[in-house]
Structure formats: structure tokens, C-alpha cells
């Protein structure tokens, strides 16, 4: 018994046989893809966190360094980082930035193939598009903050604005590329030297198509797909502006039907919010008629913006990016089996109606709740 106990204690004292000291590895927090070409190869930039006791990297107190490499494939470009730094680890990677020029020619599933296959890379990391070179965004000067972390954390502001899409995770991107639908990817860029989320790119058949969606169109897309978590609606009454703040989305219902071979999609959204600001001097938030007027203007404003986006998707992009195909697939399986591969055509011809209603609106200290 004593011998067994001695063996157990000895094994416990040895620790993890394959463990590595954190100072002996390079932790990748973000990767930028700026070029993928069958002839010229791949160009990557990887953002690596530096231990506090180590070098300060790019700028005093930066806490990171960027390493740009090339290779015939993404995998080779990543491995070539080892020629310049300690062994790298992707287990803590948070983002992948892909320059939009890359996926105009190269399918997205090709670009992310290595990341998907690598069992060390987290499938929960976020994917963004960039209009500027990804290396430029990862090199932006910040106040001791790591650019990759800034970009990652900007997505947490979805309760403050509806101009931010739900973050596209690596695993979700892989799944969507294997499905029949198109989708949008948030764009991150620079404005006045600062990192900023700016619109979105539309992906169809794995490649970037058409012009990028504007920030206002991203807002409309959030309303269409029912992913709104917060934000404001700006409108006008009595020639004066007012602001409606979204508190929460109460319900979303999407109904589809087939009539004479044509697809009909009806979207119903219910929302709760409050009158956050009103510039009309004679406002009367206690008056039921005044309240009703505010509600109707907000509802019509949202519906107009969404209907404008629907028209753009059907006539300019000729593809849906709001995931509506899932409802058609689930509610009409026979129709989907027959026409699923023609989804873009069926979506472009579909009659889509959008309805939003304010179920509850608060007026703060200048009025009572309904």
C-alpha cells in the first residue's frame, strides 16, 4: 500500500509532461488575410501577444507585435511565422480579418479551410471583412490596446446600435457555406485613424458580390432578420426630430406560403421601446393620441427602410441574406426539394411583406408607460 501511495505522489509531482511555459510560445490573437493567389501565393499578418516581461513590440506599451508572412498556402504562411518568432499557438485567436479583394476571386471556404481543419483554432472566433488591407487595421496605433481585441469587443455594442450584425463565427461561416443561403459579413475599417464597424459585405456562392451594404442597410437587415437587440430609430414629426430607443424585441414570426408557384413571405416583428428624445416644443407624452402618432411614425419608418432593403436585395443583389430560406425549407419541404437550388431566383420573385408593431412604449420621466 505504501509503495502504491509513493508512486501516486511521484506522478503528481511530475506535473503535465507536455505542458509549455507561456513565455516559450507566441499567442496569436488575430490574423489578417490580404492576398490569396494561385500564382503569387498567400500573404498573412498575425498579431501576437507579448508577455508583460518581454519586448514592448510596436510602440511603447503596445503589448503585441505583428508578423507578416507569405506562402503557397495559408498553412505554409502560418508555419513561416516560426522562422521569425517562438512556436505559435492559435488556441486564443479571437478574429480573422479578410480583405474584400481576396474573396472577390477566391471562395470564402478556401480562405478559411485551414482554420476549420486546425483542431487548435477555436470555431468561435469572429470573421470580418476589410476594405483596407488587414495589415493596416492590425497596425493601427492605439492607447496600449491590442487592435484585435478592440475589433472583437466592438461587437458587444449591439444593445446600443442596430447597425452591428450578430458576429459571424468561424463554425457558423463553415455551416452557411455548405447550406443553400447567402449571408452578410460585418466590415471593419478605419475612420479618422480609429477602428470602426462599417456596413457589411454580401456573400453568395462563397464570393463577395455587388456593392457593400451601408450602415443604414445593415440596420434594416437587422430588422428584417429579427436580430435587433437595441439601438435607435430617428424620425420626424411636426417638422422636428425625435429618437425612439429599442429596449427589446418582443417577438418575431415568419410565415411562408406558395400560391400558383410563387413564394409569399410575411414577417411580423413586435418591439418594446421608449421615446428617448423629442424636439417638438409642444410635446404631450401623456396624450394617447400623441403617443399613437409617435408609434405610427416609428413603425412606418422601420417598414420603409426594410422595404427599401428588400427591393435592393431582390433587384440588385438578386439574393437573400436574411436567412429567410430556412423558413421556406422548414415550412415547405416539397417546394424546397424541387426549387432549393434555384433559391436566388425564387427569392427575387417572392412577394415579401414586413410588419413591425410597437407593443409597449415608455416616455421616461415626461410620460407614463402604456
PDB file of N, CA, C and O in Angstrom, residues 239-296:
ATOM      1  N   UNK A 239     -42.254  68.537 -38.104  1.00  0.00           N
ATOM      2  CA  UNK A 239     -41.007  69.109 -38.631  1.00  0.00           C
ATOM      3  C   UNK A 239     -39.879  69.140 -37.604  1.00  0.00           C
ATOM      4  O   UNK A 239     -38.899  69.874 -37.773  1.00  0.00           O
ATOM      5  N   UNK A 240     -40.006  68.350 -36.555  1.00  0.00           N
ATOM      6  CA  UNK A 240     -38.983  68.286 -35.531  1.00  0.00           C
ATOM      7  C   UNK A 240     -38.517  66.838 -35.354  1.00  0.00           C
ATOM      8  O   UNK A 240     -39.329  65.907 -35.402  1.00  0.00           O
ATOM      9  N   UNK A 241     -37.219  66.631 -35.111  1.00  0.00           N
ATOM     10  CA  UNK A 241     -36.715  65.252 -34.940  1.00  0.00           C
ATOM     11  C   UNK A 241     -37.040  64.677 -33.562  1.00  0.00           C
ATOM     12  O   UNK A 241     -37.208  65.413 -32.588  1.00  0.00           O
ATOM     13  N   UNK A 242     -37.129  63.352 -33.531  1.00  0.00           N
ATOM     14  CA  UNK A 242     -37.247  62.651 -32.259  1.00  0.00           C
ATOM     15  C   UNK A 242     -36.532  61.313 -32.376  1.00  0.00           C
ATOM     16  O   UNK A 242     -36.274  60.823 -33.475  1.00  0.00           O
ATOM     17  N   UNK A 243     -36.207  60.719 -31.233  1.00  0.00           N
ATOM     18  CA  UNK A 243     -35.492  59.450 -31.224  1.00  0.00           C
ATOM     19  C   UNK A 243     -36.241  58.400 -30.423  1.00  0.00           C
ATOM     20  O   UNK A 243     -36.635  58.644 -29.278  1.00  0.00           O
ATOM     21  N   UNK A 244     -36.428  57.235 -31.030  1.00  0.00           N
ATOM     22  CA  UNK A 244     -37.061  56.092 -30.366  1.00  0.00           C
ATOM     23  C   UNK A 244     -35.978  55.081 -30.047  1.00  0.00           C
ATOM     24  O   UNK A 244     -35.232  54.652 -30.933  1.00  0.00           O
ATOM     25  N   UNK A 245     -35.851  54.713 -28.784  1.00  0.00           N
ATOM     26  CA  UNK A 245     -34.841  53.744 -28.366  1.00  0.00           C
ATOM     27  C   UNK A 245     -35.455  52.363 -28.217  1.00  0.00           C
ATOM     28  O   UNK A 245     -36.466  52.196 -27.532  1.00  0.00           O
ATOM     29  N   UNK A 246     -34.848  51.379 -28.866  1.00  0.00           N
ATOM     30  CA  UNK A 246     -35.318  49.997 -28.772  1.00  0.00           C
ATOM     31  C   UNK A 246     -34.848  49.406 -27.453  1.00  0.00           C
ATOM     32  O   UNK A 246     -33.656  49.434 -27.136  1.00  0.00           O
ATOM     33  N   UNK A 247     -35.798  48.883 -26.678  1.00  0.00           N
ATOM     34  CA  UNK A 247     -35.461  48.218 -25.423  1.00  0.00           C
ATOM     35  C   UNK A 247     -35.284  46.727 -25.642  1.00  0.00           C
ATOM     36  O   UNK A 247     -34.288  46.138 -25.221  1.00  0.00           O
ATOM     37  N   UNK A 248     -36.231  46.113 -26.339  1.00  0.00           N
ATOM     38  CA  UNK A 248     -36.071  44.696 -26.660  1.00  0.00           C
ATOM     39  C   UNK A 248     -37.048  44.291 -27.752  1.00  0.00           C
ATOM     40  O   UNK A 248     -38.094  44.926 -27.944  1.00  0.00           O
ATOM     41  N   UNK A 249     -36.678  43.249 -28.462  1.00  0.00           N
ATOM     42  CA  UNK A 249     -37.559  42.643 -29.457  1.00  0.00           C
ATOM     43  C   UNK A 249     -38.457  41.651 -28.734  1.00  0.00           C
ATOM     44  O   UNK A 249     -37.970  40.709 -28.106  1.00  0.00           O
ATOM     45  N   UNK A 250     -39.758  41.878 -28.790  1.00  0.00           N
ATOM     46  CA  UNK A 250     -40.674  41.027 -28.036  1.00  0.00           C
ATOM     47  C   UNK A 250     -40.989  39.723 -28.757  1.00  0.00           C
ATOM     48  O   UNK A 250     -41.128  38.674 -28.129  1.00  0.00           O
ATOM     49  N   UNK A 251     -41.124  39.780 -30.074  1.00  0.00           N
ATOM     50  CA  UNK A 251     -41.437  38.551 -30.809  1.00  0.00           C
ATOM     51  C   UNK A 251     -41.103  38.714 -32.285  1.00  0.00           C
ATOM     52  O   UNK A 251     -41.033  39.826 -32.808  1.00  0.00           O
ATOM     53  N   UNK A 252     -40.869  37.569 -32.920  1.00  0.00           N
ATOM     54  CA  UNK A 252     -40.630  37.515 -34.364  1.00  0.00           C
ATOM     55  C   UNK A 252     -41.377  36.319 -34.918  1.00  0.00           C
ATOM     56  O   UNK A 252     -41.267  35.215 -34.385  1.00  0.00           O
ATOM     57  N   UNK A 253     -42.151  36.541 -35.969  1.00  0.00           N
ATOM     58  CA  UNK A 253     -42.878  35.449 -36.596  1.00  0.00           C
ATOM     59  C   UNK A 253     -42.743  35.589 -38.111  1.00  0.00           C
ATOM     60  O   UNK A 253     -42.951  36.669 -38.670  1.00  0.00           O
ATOM     61  N   UNK A 254     -42.384  34.495 -38.761  1.00  0.00           N
ATOM     62  CA  UNK A 254     -42.236  34.496 -40.218  1.00  0.00           C
ATOM     63  C   UNK A 254     -43.088  33.374 -40.801  1.00  0.00           C
ATOM     64  O   UNK A 254     -42.911  32.212 -40.455  1.00  0.00           O
ATOM     65  N   UNK A 255     -44.020  33.758 -41.654  1.00  0.00           N
ATOM     66  CA  UNK A 255     -44.907  32.802 -42.309  1.00  0.00           C
ATOM     67  C   UNK A 255     -44.626  32.796 -43.810  1.00  0.00           C
ATOM     68  O   UNK A 255     -44.396  33.841 -44.415  1.00  0.00           O
ATOM     69  N   UNK A 256     -44.642  31.608 -44.399  1.00  0.00           N
ATOM     70  CA  UNK A 256     -44.444  31.496 -45.853  1.00  0.00           C
ATOM     71  C   UNK A 256     -45.580  30.686 -46.457  1.00  0.00           C
ATOM     72  O   UNK A 256     -46.158  29.817 -45.793  1.00  0.00           O
ATOM     73  N   UNK A 257     -45.897  30.978 -47.698  1.00  0.00           N
ATOM     74  CA  UNK A 257     -46.908  30.201 -48.406  1.00  0.00           C
ATOM     75  C   UNK A 257     -46.580  30.193 -49.896  1.00  0.00           C
ATOM     76  O   UNK A 257     -45.861  31.067 -50.406  1.00  0.00           O
ATOM     77  N   UNK A 258     -47.095  29.201 -50.565  1.00  0.00           N
ATOM     78  CA  UNK A 258     -46.896  29.051 -52.012  1.00  0.00           C
ATOM     79  C   UNK A 258     -48.256  29.185 -52.700  1.00  0.00           C
ATOM     80  O   UNK A 258     -49.203  28.493 -52.344  1.00  0.00           O
ATOM     81  N   UNK A 259     -48.335  30.082 -53.656  1.00  0.00           N
ATOM     82  CA  UNK A 259     -49.589  30.282 -54.378  1.00  0.00           C
ATOM     83  C   UNK A 259     -49.284  30.404 -55.858  1.00  0.00           C
ATOM     84  O   UNK A 259     -48.552  31.305 -56.282  1.00  0.00           O
ATOM     85  N   UNK A 260     -49.845  29.464 -56.638  1.00  0.00           N
ATOM     86  CA  UNK A 260     -49.617  29.437 -58.085  1.00  0.00           C
ATOM     87  C   UNK A 260     -48.119  29.445 -58.419  1.00  0.00           C
ATOM     88  O   UNK A 260     -47.680  30.106 -59.366  1.00  0.00           O
ATOM     89  N   UNK A 261     -47.365  28.705 -57.619  1.00  0.00           N
ATOM     90  CA  UNK A 261     -45.933  28.580 -57.869  1.00  0.00           C
ATOM     91  C   UNK A 261     -45.086  29.730 -57.371  1.00  0.00           C
ATOM     92  O   UNK A 261     -43.855  29.686 -57.456  1.00  0.00           O
ATOM     93  N   UNK A 262     -45.744  30.777 -56.824  1.00  0.00           N
ATOM     94  CA  UNK A 262     -44.999  31.940 -56.337  1.00  0.00           C
ATOM     95  C   UNK A 262     -44.877  31.887 -54.821  1.00  0.00           C
ATOM     96  O   UNK A 262     -45.792  31.460 -54.124  1.00  0.00           O
ATOM     97  N   UNK A 263     -43.735  32.348 -54.327  1.00  0.00           N
ATOM     98  CA  UNK A 263     -43.448  32.327 -52.903  1.00  0.00           C
ATOM     99  C   UNK A 263     -43.886  33.633 -52.243  1.00  0.00           C
ATOM    100  O   UNK A 263     -43.605  34.723 -52.751  1.00  0.00           O
ATOM    101  N   UNK A 264     -44.583  33.509 -51.115  1.00  0.00           N
ATOM    102  CA  UNK A 264     -45.005  34.662 -50.319  1.00  0.00           C
ATOM    103  C   UNK A 264     -44.380  34.531 -48.925  1.00  0.00           C
ATOM    104  O   UNK A 264     -44.477  33.477 -48.296  1.00  0.00           O
ATOM    105  N   UNK A 265     -43.761  35.606 -48.460  1.00  0.00           N
ATOM    106  CA  UNK A 265     -43.119  35.613 -47.144  1.00  0.00           C
ATOM    107  C   UNK A 265     -43.646  36.798 -46.346  1.00  0.00           C
ATOM    108  O   UNK A 265     -43.556  37.950 -46.801  1.00  0.00           O
ATOM    109  N   UNK A 266     -44.199  36.526 -45.185  1.00  0.00           N
ATOM    110  CA  UNK A 266     -44.723  37.579 -44.308  1.00  0.00           C
ATOM    111  C   UNK A 266     -43.921  37.583 -43.015  1.00  0.00           C
ATOM    112  O   UNK A 266     -43.835  36.563 -42.320  1.00  0.00           O
ATOM    113  N   UNK A 267     -43.341  38.742 -42.684  1.00  0.00           N
ATOM    114  CA  UNK A 267     -42.526  38.888 -41.480  1.00  0.00           C
ATOM    115  C   UNK A 267     -43.259  39.805 -40.498  1.00  0.00           C
ATOM    116  O   UNK A 267     -43.674  40.906 -40.859  1.00  0.00           O
ATOM    117  N   UNK A 268     -43.420  39.337 -39.259  1.00  0.00           N
ATOM    118  CA  UNK A 268     -44.093  40.107 -38.214  1.00  0.00           C
ATOM    119  C   UNK A 268     -43.140  40.309 -37.040  1.00  0.00           C
ATOM    120  O   UNK A 268     -42.639  39.332 -36.465  1.00  0.00           O
ATOM    121  N   UNK A 269     -42.898  41.558 -36.680  1.00  0.00           N
ATOM    122  CA  UNK A 269     -41.992  41.900 -35.589  1.00  0.00           C
ATOM    123  C   UNK A 269     -42.749  42.718 -34.538  1.00  0.00           C
ATOM    124  O   UNK A 269     -43.505  43.627 -34.879  1.00  0.00           O
ATOM    125  N   UNK A 270     -42.532  42.391 -33.274  1.00  0.00           N
ATOM    126  CA  UNK A 270     -43.107  43.166 -32.173  1.00  0.00           C
ATOM    127  C   UNK A 270     -41.965  43.662 -31.294  1.00  0.00           C
ATOM    128  O   UNK A 270     -41.070  42.901 -30.929  1.00  0.00           O
ATOM    129  N   UNK A 271     -42.006  44.951 -30.931  1.00  0.00           N
ATOM    130  CA  UNK A 271     -40.883  45.560 -30.238  1.00  0.00           C
ATOM    131  C   UNK A 271     -41.353  46.432 -29.073  1.00  0.00           C
ATOM    132  O   UNK A 271     -42.466  46.963 -29.087  1.00  0.00           O
ATOM    133  N   UNK A 272     -40.496  46.547 -28.085  1.00  0.00           N
ATOM    134  CA  UNK A 272     -40.739  47.433 -26.948  1.00  0.00           C
ATOM    135  C   UNK A 272     -39.657  48.502 -26.936  1.00  0.00           C
ATOM    136  O   UNK A 272     -38.487  48.221 -27.208  1.00  0.00           O
ATOM    137  N   UNK A 273     -40.033  49.754 -26.632  1.00  0.00           N
ATOM    138  CA  UNK A 273     -39.043  50.821 -26.614  1.00  0.00           C
ATOM    139  C   UNK A 273     -39.521  52.023 -25.831  1.00  0.00           C
ATOM    140  O   UNK A 273     -40.517  51.966 -25.121  1.00  0.00           O
ATOM    141  N   UNK A 274     -38.779  53.106 -25.998  1.00  0.00           N
ATOM    142  CA  UNK A 274     -39.172  54.332 -25.305  1.00  0.00           C
ATOM    143  C   UNK A 274     -38.811  55.552 -26.134  1.00  0.00           C
ATOM    144  O   UNK A 274     -37.896  55.500 -26.972  1.00  0.00           O
ATOM    145  N   UNK A 275     -39.533  56.628 -25.898  1.00  0.00           N
ATOM    146  CA  UNK A 275     -39.229  57.894 -26.544  1.00  0.00           C
ATOM    147  C   UNK A 275     -38.031  58.492 -25.817  1.00  0.00           C
ATOM    148  O   UNK A 275     -38.147  58.976 -24.695  1.00  0.00           O
ATOM    149  N   UNK A 276     -36.881  58.455 -26.440  1.00  0.00           N
ATOM    150  CA  UNK A 276     -35.646  58.870 -25.779  1.00  0.00           C
ATOM    151  C   UNK A 276     -35.389  60.362 -25.918  1.00  0.00           C
ATOM    152  O   UNK A 276     -34.706  60.955 -25.071  1.00  0.00           O
ATOM    153  N   UNK A 277     -35.927  60.979 -26.975  1.00  0.00           N
ATOM    154  CA  UNK A 277     -35.665  62.399 -27.225  1.00  0.00           C
ATOM    155  C   UNK A 277     -36.755  62.951 -28.133  1.00  0.00           C
ATOM    156  O   UNK A 277     -37.191  62.275 -29.065  1.00  0.00           O
ATOM    157  N   UNK A 278     -37.203  64.169 -27.851  1.00  0.00           N
ATOM    158  CA  UNK A 278     -38.265  64.786 -28.641  1.00  0.00           C
ATOM    159  C   UNK A 278     -38.016  66.293 -28.694  1.00  0.00           C
ATOM    160  O   UNK A 278     -38.012  66.974 -27.674  1.00  0.00           O
ATOM    161  N   UNK A 279     -37.821  66.814 -29.912  1.00  0.00           N
ATOM    162  CA  UNK A 279     -37.502  68.230 -30.070  1.00  0.00           C
ATOM    163  C   UNK A 279     -38.742  69.102 -30.281  1.00  0.00           C
ATOM    164  O   UNK A 279     -38.625  70.310 -30.417  1.00  0.00           O
ATOM    165  N   UNK A 280     -39.915  68.485 -30.318  1.00  0.00           N
ATOM    166  CA  UNK A 280     -41.142  69.256 -30.537  1.00  0.00           C
ATOM    167  C   UNK A 280     -41.509  69.998 -29.250  1.00  0.00           C
ATOM    168  O   UNK A 280     -41.713  69.373 -28.201  1.00  0.00           O
ATOM    169  N   UNK A 281     -41.584  71.329 -29.343  1.00  0.00           N
ATOM    170  CA  UNK A 281     -41.800  72.145 -28.156  1.00  0.00           C
ATOM    171  C   UNK A 281     -43.141  71.874 -27.472  1.00  0.00           C
ATOM    172  O   UNK A 281     -43.274  72.011 -26.248  1.00  0.00           O
ATOM    173  N   UNK A 282     -44.141  71.475 -28.245  1.00  0.00           N
ATOM    174  CA  UNK A 282     -45.483  71.282 -27.688  1.00  0.00           C
ATOM    175  C   UNK A 282     -45.794  69.804 -27.447  1.00  0.00           C
ATOM    176  O   UNK A 282     -46.953  69.402 -27.478  1.00  0.00           O
ATOM    177  N   UNK A 283     -44.770  69.017 -27.210  1.00  0.00           N
ATOM    178  CA  UNK A 283     -44.991  67.586 -26.985  1.00  0.00           C
ATOM    179  C   UNK A 283     -45.901  67.362 -25.775  1.00  0.00           C
ATOM    180  O   UNK A 283     -45.895  68.130 -24.817  1.00  0.00           O
ATOM    181  N   UNK A 284     -46.689  66.283 -25.849  1.00  0.00           N
ATOM    182  CA  UNK A 284     -47.581  65.922 -24.748  1.00  0.00           C
ATOM    183  C   UNK A 284     -47.599  64.411 -24.638  1.00  0.00           C
ATOM    184  O   UNK A 284     -48.489  63.745 -25.185  1.00  0.00           O
ATOM    185  N   UNK A 285     -46.630  63.866 -23.938  1.00  0.00           N
ATOM    186  CA  UNK A 285     -46.476  62.418 -23.880  1.00  0.00           C
ATOM    187  C   UNK A 285     -47.602  61.732 -23.130  1.00  0.00           C
ATOM    188  O   UNK A 285     -47.764  60.518 -23.222  1.00  0.00           O
ATOM    189  N   UNK A 286     -48.389  62.527 -22.338  1.00  0.00           N
ATOM    190  CA  UNK A 286     -49.491  61.922 -21.591  1.00  0.00           C
ATOM    191  C   UNK A 286     -50.732  61.740 -22.463  1.00  0.00           C
ATOM    192  O   UNK A 286     -51.642  61.024 -22.102  1.00  0.00           O
ATOM    193  N   UNK A 287     -50.737  62.389 -23.621  1.00  0.00           N
ATOM    194  CA  UNK A 287     -51.896  62.311 -24.508  1.00  0.00           C
ATOM    195  C   UNK A 287     -51.846  61.029 -25.339  1.00  0.00           C
ATOM    196  O   UNK A 287     -50.843  60.758 -26.010  1.00  0.00           O
ATOM    197  N   UNK A 288     -52.927  60.250 -25.299  1.00  0.00           N
ATOM    198  CA  UNK A 288     -52.972  58.972 -26.023  1.00  0.00           C
ATOM    199  C   UNK A 288     -52.813  59.171 -27.530  1.00  0.00           C
ATOM    200  O   UNK A 288     -52.153  58.384 -28.207  1.00  0.00           O
ATOM    201  N   UNK A 289     -53.394  60.231 -28.030  1.00  0.00           N
ATOM    202  CA  UNK A 289     -53.279  60.497 -29.458  1.00  0.00           C
ATOM    203  C   UNK A 289     -51.856  60.834 -29.861  1.00  0.00           C
ATOM    204  O   UNK A 289     -51.379  60.412 -30.919  1.00  0.00           O
ATOM    205  N   UNK A 290     -51.153  61.579 -28.994  1.00  0.00           N
ATOM    206  CA  UNK A 290     -49.762  61.926 -29.246  1.00  0.00           C
ATOM    207  C   UNK A 290     -48.893  60.662 -29.240  1.00  0.00           C
ATOM    208  O   UNK A 290     -48.032  60.479 -30.094  1.00  0.00           O
ATOM    209  N   UNK A 291     -49.152  59.802 -28.264  1.00  0.00           N
ATOM    210  CA  UNK A 291     -48.420  58.545 -28.162  1.00  0.00           C
ATOM    211  C   UNK A 291     -48.624  57.700 -29.419  1.00  0.00           C
ATOM    212  O   UNK A 291     -47.674  57.147 -29.977  1.00  0.00           O
ATOM    213  N   UNK A 292     -49.874  57.589 -29.834  1.00  0.00           N
ATOM    214  CA  UNK A 292     -50.194  56.781 -31.014  1.00  0.00           C
ATOM    215  C   UNK A 292     -49.511  57.325 -32.261  1.00  0.00           C
ATOM    216  O   UNK A 292     -49.018  56.563 -33.100  1.00  0.00           O
ATOM    217  N   UNK A 293     -49.463  58.650 -32.364  1.00  0.00           N
ATOM    218  CA  UNK A 293     -48.811  59.260 -33.520  1.00  0.00           C
ATOM    219  C   UNK A 293     -47.327  58.932 -33.584  1.00  0.00           C
ATOM    220  O   UNK A 293     -46.789  58.635 -34.657  1.00  0.00           O
ATOM    221  N   UNK A 294     -46.667  58.966 -32.421  1.00  0.00           N
ATOM    222  CA  UNK A 294     -45.245  58.608 -32.345  1.00  0.00           C
ATOM    223  C   UNK A 294     -45.047  57.160 -32.792  1.00  0.00           C
ATOM    224  O   UNK A 294     -44.153  56.845 -33.586  1.00  0.00           O
ATOM    225  N   UNK A 295     -45.872  56.268 -32.274  1.00  0.00           N
ATOM    226  CA  UNK A 295     -45.752  54.844 -32.597  1.00  0.00           C
ATOM    227  C   UNK A 295     -45.887  54.604 -34.100  1.00  0.00           C
ATOM    228  O   UNK A 295     -45.099  53.859 -34.692  1.00  0.00           O
ATOM    229  N   UNK A 296     -46.892  55.218 -34.700  1.00  0.00           N
ATOM    230  CA  UNK A 296     -47.143  55.004 -36.132  1.00  0.00           C
ATOM    231  C   UNK A 296     -45.974  55.504 -36.978  1.00  0.00           C
ATOM    232  O   UNK A 296     -45.594  54.869 -37.972  1.00  0.00           O
TER     233      UNK A 296
END
